[in-house]
PDB file of C-alpha atoms in Angstrom:
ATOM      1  CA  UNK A   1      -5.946  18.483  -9.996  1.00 52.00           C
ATOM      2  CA  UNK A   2      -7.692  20.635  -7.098  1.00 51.00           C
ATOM      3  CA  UNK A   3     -10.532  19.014  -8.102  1.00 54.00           C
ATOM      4  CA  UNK A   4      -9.643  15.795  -8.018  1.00 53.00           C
ATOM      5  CA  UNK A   5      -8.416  16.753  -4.092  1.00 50.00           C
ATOM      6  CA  UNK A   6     -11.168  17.932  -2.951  1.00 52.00           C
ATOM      7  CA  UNK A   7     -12.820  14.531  -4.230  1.00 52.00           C
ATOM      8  CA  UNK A   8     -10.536  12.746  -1.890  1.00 51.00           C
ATOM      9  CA  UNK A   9     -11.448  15.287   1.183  1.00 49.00           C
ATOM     10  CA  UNK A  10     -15.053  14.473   0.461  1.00 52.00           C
ATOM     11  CA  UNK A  11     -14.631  10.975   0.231  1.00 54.00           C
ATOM     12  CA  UNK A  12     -16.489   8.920   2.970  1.00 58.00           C
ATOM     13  CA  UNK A  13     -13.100   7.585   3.947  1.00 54.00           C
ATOM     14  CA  UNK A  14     -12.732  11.152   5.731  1.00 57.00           C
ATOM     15  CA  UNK A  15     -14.569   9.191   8.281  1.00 56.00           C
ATOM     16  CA  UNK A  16     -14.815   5.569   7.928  1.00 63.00           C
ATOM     17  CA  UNK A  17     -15.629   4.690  11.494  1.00 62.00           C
ATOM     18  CA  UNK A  18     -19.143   6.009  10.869  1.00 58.00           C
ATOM     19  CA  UNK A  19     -19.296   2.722   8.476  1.00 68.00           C
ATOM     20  CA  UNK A  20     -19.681   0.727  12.161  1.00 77.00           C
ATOM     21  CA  UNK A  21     -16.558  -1.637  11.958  1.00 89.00           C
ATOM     22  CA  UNK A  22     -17.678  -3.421  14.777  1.00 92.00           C
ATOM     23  CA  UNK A  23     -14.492  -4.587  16.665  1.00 95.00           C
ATOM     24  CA  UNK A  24     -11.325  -2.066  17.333  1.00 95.00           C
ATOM     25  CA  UNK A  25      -7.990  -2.543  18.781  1.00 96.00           C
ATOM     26  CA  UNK A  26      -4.806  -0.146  19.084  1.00 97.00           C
ATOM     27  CA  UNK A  27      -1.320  -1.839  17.747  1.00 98.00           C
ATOM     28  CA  UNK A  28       1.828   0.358  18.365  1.00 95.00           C
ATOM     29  CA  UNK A  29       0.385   3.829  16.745  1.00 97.00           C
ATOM     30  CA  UNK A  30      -1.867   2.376  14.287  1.00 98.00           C
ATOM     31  CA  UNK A  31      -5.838   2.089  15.280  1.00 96.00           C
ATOM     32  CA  UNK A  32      -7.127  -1.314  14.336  1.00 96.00           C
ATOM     33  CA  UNK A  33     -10.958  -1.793  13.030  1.00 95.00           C
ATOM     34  CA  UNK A  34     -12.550  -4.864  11.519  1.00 95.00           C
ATOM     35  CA  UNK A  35     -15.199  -6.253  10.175  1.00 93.00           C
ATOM     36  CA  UNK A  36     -14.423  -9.596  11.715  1.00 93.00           C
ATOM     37  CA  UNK A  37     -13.205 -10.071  15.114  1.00 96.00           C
ATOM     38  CA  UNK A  38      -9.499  -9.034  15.571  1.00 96.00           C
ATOM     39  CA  UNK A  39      -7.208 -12.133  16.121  1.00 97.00           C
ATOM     40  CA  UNK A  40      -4.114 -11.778  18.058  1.00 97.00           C
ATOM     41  CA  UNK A  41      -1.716 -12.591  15.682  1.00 97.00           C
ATOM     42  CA  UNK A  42      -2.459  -9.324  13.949  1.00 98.00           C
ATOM     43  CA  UNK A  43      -0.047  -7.380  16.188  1.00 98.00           C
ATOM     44  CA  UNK A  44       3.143  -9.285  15.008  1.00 98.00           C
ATOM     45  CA  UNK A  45       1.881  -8.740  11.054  1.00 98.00           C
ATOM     46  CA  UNK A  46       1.489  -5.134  11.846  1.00 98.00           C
ATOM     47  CA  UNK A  47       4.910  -4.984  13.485  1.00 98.00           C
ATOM     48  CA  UNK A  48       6.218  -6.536  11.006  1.00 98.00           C
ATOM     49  CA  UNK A  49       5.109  -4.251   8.410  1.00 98.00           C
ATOM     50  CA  UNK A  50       6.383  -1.044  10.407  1.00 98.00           C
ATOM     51  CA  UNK A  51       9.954  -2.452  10.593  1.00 97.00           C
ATOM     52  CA  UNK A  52      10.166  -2.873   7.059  1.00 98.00           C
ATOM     53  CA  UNK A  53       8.754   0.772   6.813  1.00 98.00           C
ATOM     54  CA  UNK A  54      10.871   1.933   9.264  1.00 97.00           C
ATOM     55  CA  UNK A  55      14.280   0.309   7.471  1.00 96.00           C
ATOM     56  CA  UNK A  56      13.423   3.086   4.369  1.00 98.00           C
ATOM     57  CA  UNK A  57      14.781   6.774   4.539  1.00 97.00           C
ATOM     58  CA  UNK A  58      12.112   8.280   3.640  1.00 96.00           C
ATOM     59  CA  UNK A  59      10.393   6.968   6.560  1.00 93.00           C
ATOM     60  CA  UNK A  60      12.820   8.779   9.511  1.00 86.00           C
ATOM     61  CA  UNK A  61      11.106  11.465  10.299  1.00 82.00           C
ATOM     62  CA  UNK A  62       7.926   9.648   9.853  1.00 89.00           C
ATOM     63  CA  UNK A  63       5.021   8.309  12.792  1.00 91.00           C
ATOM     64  CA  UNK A  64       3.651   5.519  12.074  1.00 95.00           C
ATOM     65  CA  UNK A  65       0.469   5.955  13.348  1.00 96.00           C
ATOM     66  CA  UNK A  66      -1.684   5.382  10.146  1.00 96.00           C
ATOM     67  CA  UNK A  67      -5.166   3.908  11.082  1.00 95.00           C
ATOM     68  CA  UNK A  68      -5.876   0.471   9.446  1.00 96.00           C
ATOM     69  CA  UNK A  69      -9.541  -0.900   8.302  1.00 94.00           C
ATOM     70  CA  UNK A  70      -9.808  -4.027   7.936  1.00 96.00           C
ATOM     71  CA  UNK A  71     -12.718  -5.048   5.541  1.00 93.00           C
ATOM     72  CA  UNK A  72     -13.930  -8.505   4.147  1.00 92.00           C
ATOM     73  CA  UNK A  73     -14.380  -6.980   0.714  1.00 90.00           C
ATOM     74  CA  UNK A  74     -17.777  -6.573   0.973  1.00 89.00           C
ATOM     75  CA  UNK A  75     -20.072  -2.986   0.817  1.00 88.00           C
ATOM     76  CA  UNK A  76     -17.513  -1.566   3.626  1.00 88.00           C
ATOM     77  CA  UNK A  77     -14.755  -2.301   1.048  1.00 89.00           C
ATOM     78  CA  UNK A  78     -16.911  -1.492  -2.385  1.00 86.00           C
ATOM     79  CA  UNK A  79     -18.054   1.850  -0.370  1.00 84.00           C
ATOM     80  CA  UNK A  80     -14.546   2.850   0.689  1.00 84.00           C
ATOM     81  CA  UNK A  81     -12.684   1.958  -2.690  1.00 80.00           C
ATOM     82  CA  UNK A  82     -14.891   3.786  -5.253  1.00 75.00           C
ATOM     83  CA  UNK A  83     -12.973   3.123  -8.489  1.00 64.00           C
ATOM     84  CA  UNK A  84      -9.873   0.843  -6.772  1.00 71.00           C
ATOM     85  CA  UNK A  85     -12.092  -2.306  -6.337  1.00 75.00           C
ATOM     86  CA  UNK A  86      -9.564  -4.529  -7.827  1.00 80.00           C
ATOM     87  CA  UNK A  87      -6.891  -3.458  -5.190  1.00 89.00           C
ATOM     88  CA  UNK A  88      -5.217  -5.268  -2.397  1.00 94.00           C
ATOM     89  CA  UNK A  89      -5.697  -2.094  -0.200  1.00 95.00           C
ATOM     90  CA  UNK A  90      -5.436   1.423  -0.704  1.00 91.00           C
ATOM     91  CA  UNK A  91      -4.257   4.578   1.099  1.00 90.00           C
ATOM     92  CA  UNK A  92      -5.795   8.017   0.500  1.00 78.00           C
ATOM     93  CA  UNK A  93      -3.893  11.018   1.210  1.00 76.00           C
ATOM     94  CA  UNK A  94      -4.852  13.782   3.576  1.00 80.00           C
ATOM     95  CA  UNK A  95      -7.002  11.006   5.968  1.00 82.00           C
ATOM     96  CA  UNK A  96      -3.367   8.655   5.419  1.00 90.00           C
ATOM     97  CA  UNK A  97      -5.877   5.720   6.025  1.00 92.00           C
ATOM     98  CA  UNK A  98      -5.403   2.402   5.034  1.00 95.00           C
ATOM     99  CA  UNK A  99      -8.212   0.158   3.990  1.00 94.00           C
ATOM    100  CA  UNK A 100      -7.728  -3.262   3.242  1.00 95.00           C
ATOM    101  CA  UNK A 101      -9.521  -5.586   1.123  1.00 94.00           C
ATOM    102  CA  UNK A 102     -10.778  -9.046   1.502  1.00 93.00           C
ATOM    103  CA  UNK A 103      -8.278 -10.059   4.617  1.00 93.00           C
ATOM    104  CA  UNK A 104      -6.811 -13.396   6.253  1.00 93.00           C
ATOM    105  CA  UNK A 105      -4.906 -12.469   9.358  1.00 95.00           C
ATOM    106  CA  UNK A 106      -4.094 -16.465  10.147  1.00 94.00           C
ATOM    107  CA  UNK A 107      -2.947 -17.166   6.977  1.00 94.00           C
ATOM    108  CA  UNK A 108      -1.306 -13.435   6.747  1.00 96.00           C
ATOM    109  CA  UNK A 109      -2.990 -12.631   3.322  1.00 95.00           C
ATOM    110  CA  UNK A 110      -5.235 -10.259   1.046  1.00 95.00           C
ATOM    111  CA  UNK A 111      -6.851 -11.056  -1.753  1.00 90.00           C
ATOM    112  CA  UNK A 112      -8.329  -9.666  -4.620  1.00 82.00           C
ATOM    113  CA  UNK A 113     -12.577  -9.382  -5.036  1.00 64.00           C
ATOM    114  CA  UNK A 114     -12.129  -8.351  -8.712  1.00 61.00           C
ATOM    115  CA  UNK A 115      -9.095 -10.327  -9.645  1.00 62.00           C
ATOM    116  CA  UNK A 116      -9.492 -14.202  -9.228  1.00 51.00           C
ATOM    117  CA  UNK A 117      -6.464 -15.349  -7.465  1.00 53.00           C
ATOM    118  CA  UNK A 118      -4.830 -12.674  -6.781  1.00 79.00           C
ATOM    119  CA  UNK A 119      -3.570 -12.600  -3.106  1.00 87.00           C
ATOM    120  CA  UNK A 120      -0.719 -11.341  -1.201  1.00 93.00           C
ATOM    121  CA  UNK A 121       0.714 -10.934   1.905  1.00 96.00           C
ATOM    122  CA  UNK A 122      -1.121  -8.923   4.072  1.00 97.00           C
ATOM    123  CA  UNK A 123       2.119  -7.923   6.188  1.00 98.00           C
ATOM    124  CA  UNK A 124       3.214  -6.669   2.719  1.00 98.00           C
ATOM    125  CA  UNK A 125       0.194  -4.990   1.706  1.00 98.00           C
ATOM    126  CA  UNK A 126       0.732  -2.968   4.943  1.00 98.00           C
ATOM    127  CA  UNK A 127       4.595  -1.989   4.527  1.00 98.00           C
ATOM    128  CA  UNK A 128       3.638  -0.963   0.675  1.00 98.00           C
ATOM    129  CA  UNK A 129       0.557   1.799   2.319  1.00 97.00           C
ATOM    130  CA  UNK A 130       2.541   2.961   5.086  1.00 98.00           C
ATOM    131  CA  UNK A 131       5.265   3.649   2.107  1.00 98.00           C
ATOM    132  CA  UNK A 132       3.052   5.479   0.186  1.00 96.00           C
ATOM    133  CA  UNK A 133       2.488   7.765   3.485  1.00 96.00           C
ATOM    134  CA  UNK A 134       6.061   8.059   3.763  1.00 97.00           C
ATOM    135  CA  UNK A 135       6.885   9.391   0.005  1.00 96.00           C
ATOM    136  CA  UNK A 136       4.395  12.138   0.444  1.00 95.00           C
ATOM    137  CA  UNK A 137       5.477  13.026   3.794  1.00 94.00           C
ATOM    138  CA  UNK A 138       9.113  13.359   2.299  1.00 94.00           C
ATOM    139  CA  UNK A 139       8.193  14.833  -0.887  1.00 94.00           C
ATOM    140  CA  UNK A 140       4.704  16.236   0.027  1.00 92.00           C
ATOM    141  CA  UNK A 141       1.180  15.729  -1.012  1.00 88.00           C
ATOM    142  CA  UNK A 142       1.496  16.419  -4.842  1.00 91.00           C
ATOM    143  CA  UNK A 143       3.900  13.156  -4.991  1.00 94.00           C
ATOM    144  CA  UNK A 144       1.495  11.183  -6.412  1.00 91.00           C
ATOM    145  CA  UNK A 145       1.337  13.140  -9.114  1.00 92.00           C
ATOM    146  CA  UNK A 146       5.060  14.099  -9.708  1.00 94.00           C
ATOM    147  CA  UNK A 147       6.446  10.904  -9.922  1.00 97.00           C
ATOM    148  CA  UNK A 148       5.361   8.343 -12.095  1.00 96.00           C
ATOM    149  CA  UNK A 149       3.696   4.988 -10.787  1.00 96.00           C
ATOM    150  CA  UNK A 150       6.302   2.427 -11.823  1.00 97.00           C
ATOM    151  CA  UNK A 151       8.503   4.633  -9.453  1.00 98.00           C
ATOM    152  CA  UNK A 152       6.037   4.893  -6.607  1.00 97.00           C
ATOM    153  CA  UNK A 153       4.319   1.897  -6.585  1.00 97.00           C
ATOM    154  CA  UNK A 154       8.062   0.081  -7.209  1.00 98.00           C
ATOM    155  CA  UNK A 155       9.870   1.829  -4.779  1.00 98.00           C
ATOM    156  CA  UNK A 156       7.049   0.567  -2.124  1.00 98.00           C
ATOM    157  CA  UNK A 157       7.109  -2.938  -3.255  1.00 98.00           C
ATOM    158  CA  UNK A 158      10.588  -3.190  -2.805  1.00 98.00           C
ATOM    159  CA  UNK A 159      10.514  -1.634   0.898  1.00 98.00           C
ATOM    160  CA  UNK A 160       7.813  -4.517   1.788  1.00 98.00           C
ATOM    161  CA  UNK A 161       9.925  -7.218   0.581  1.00 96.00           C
ATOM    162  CA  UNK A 162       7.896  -8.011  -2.755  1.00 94.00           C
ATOM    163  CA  UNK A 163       4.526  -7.664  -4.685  1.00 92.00           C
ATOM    164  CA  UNK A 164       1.969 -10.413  -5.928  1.00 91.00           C
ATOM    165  CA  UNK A 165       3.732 -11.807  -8.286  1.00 91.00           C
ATOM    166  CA  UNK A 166       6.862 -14.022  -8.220  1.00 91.00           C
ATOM    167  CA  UNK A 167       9.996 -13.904 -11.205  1.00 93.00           C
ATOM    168  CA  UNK A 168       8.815 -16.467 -12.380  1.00 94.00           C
ATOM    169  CA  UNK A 169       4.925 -15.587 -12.698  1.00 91.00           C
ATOM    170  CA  UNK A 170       5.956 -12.250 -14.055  1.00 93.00           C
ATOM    171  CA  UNK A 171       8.473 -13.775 -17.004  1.00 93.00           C
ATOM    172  CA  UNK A 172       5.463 -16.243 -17.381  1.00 93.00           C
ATOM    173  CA  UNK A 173       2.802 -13.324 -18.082  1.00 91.00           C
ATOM    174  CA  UNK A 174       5.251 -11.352 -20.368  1.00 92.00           C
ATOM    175  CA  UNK A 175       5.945 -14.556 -22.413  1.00 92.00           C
ATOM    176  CA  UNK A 176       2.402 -15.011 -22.820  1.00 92.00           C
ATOM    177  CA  UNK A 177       1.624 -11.286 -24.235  1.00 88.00           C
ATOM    178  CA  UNK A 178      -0.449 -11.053 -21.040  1.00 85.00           C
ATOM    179  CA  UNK A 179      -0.428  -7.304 -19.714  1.00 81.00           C
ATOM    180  CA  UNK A 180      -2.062  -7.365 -16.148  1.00 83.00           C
ATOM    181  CA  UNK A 181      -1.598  -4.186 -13.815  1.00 84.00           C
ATOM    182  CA  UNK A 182       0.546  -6.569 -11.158  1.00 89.00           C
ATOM    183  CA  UNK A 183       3.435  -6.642 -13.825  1.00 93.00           C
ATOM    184  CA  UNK A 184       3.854  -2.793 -13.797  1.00 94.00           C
ATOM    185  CA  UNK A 185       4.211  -2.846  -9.592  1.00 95.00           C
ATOM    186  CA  UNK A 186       6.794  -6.184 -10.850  1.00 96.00           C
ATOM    187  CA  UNK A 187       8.583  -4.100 -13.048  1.00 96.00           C
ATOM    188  CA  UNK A 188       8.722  -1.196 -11.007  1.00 98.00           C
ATOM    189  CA  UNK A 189      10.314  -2.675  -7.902  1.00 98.00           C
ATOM    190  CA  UNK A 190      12.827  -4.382 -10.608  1.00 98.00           C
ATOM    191  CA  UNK A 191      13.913  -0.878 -11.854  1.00 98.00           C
ATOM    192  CA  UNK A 192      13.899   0.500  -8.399  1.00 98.00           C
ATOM    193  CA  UNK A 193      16.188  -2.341  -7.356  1.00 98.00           C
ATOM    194  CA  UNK A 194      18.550  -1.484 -10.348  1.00 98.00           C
ATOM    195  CA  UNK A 195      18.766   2.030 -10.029  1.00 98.00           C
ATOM    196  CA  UNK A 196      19.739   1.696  -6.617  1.00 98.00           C
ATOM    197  CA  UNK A 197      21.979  -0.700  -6.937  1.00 98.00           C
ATOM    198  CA  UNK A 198      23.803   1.731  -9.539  1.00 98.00           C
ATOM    199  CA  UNK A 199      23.604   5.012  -7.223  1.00 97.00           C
ATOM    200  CA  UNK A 200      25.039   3.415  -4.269  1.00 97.00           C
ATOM    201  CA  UNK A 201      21.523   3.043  -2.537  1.00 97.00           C
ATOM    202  CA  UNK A 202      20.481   6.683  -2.380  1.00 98.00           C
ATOM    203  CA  UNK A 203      16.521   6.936  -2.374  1.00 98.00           C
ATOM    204  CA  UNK A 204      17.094  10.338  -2.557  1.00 96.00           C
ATOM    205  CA  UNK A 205      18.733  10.334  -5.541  1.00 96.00           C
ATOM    206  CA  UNK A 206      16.604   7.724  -7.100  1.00 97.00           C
ATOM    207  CA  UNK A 207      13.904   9.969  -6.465  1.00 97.00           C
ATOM    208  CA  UNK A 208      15.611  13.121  -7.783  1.00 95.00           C
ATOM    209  CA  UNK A 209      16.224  11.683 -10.858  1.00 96.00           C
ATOM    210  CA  UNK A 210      12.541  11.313 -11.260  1.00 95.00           C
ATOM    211  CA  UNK A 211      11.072  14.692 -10.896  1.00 79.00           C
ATOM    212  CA  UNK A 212      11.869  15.398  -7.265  1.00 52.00           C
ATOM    213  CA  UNK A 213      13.148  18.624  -7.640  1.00 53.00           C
TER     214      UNK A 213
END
């Protein structure tokens, strides 16, 4: 485990403006950079996604103020993501930045360089990070490892409003024997939804009754 940390504090993500994102911009608390030029719709996608964050309980205490990379899934994104090439963005603790893979800010989407088709929202993408920031700051660092990923990776789907795969997508995939990682993040936020629909809405105790304490 403490190796596997200091891994992530000698990642190059530690400082990723060295890679030379050429074009930066400041949105609420959150520095911008980008491969491509920075359109101004971006700021209403990125507000977006903080509201959503914000709506959570985890998140009260919380600044949003993670810094955002925008890449076009090129060698920025294949540098950045060592083994997570597949991913629609990922956050690493410690640095709490997020880097983003193949982006469309017009068409407010992410997509997938591994996975062909794969896309979703990149407002959502965003919310589902910053949520991953917020369970460690309520729970500390060692969350990712204390609660299992259906949980985590559930629990932040359901704060950003949905994942990358619809109902009926998901049903479609399990019919078909097809096991792709999108249906555990489906799952997830379906179990999350049910548990807290039986507890009364406590994240807390949702949590708790996962290894919290």
């Amino acid at each position: 485990m403490y190796a596997a940390l200091a891994l992530l504090l000698l990642s190059p993500l530690a400082v990723p403006p060295l890679l030379a994102f050429p074009y930066r911009a400041q949105v609420a608390g959150h520095a911008i950079y980008s491969e491509a030029p920075i359109d101004p719709r971006l700021p209403t996608l990125v507000h977006l996604a903080d509201d959503k964050v914000r709506r959570s309980p985890l998140s009260r205490s919380l600044e949003l103020t993670q810094p955002i990379f925008l890449t076009a899934g090129g060698w920025r994104w294949l540098y950045l993501a060592n083994v997570a090439h597949g991913a629609f963005a990922f956050t690493r603790p410690l640095a709490e930045s997020i880097v983003v893979n193949r982006s469309d800010v017009v068409r407010d989407e992410v997509s997938s360089t591994l996975i062909a088709g794969a896309h979703r929202s990149l407002s959502g993408v965003l919310a589902h990070e910053m949520t991953h920031t917020a369970i460690r700051a309520r729970f500390g660092l060692l969350a990712d490892w204390r609660f299992p990923a259906w949980l985590r990776e559930g629990y932040c789907d359901e704060v950003a409003g949905g994942g990358s795969l619809s109902d009926d997508e998901a049903e479609q995939l399990v019919r078909s024997g097809q096991d792709r990682p999108a249906l555990l993040y489906w799952r997830g936020r379906k179990q999350v939804e049910a548990e807290l629909r039986a507890n009364g809405g406590s994240v807390e105790r949702l949590f708790a009754a996962h290894g919290a304490y």
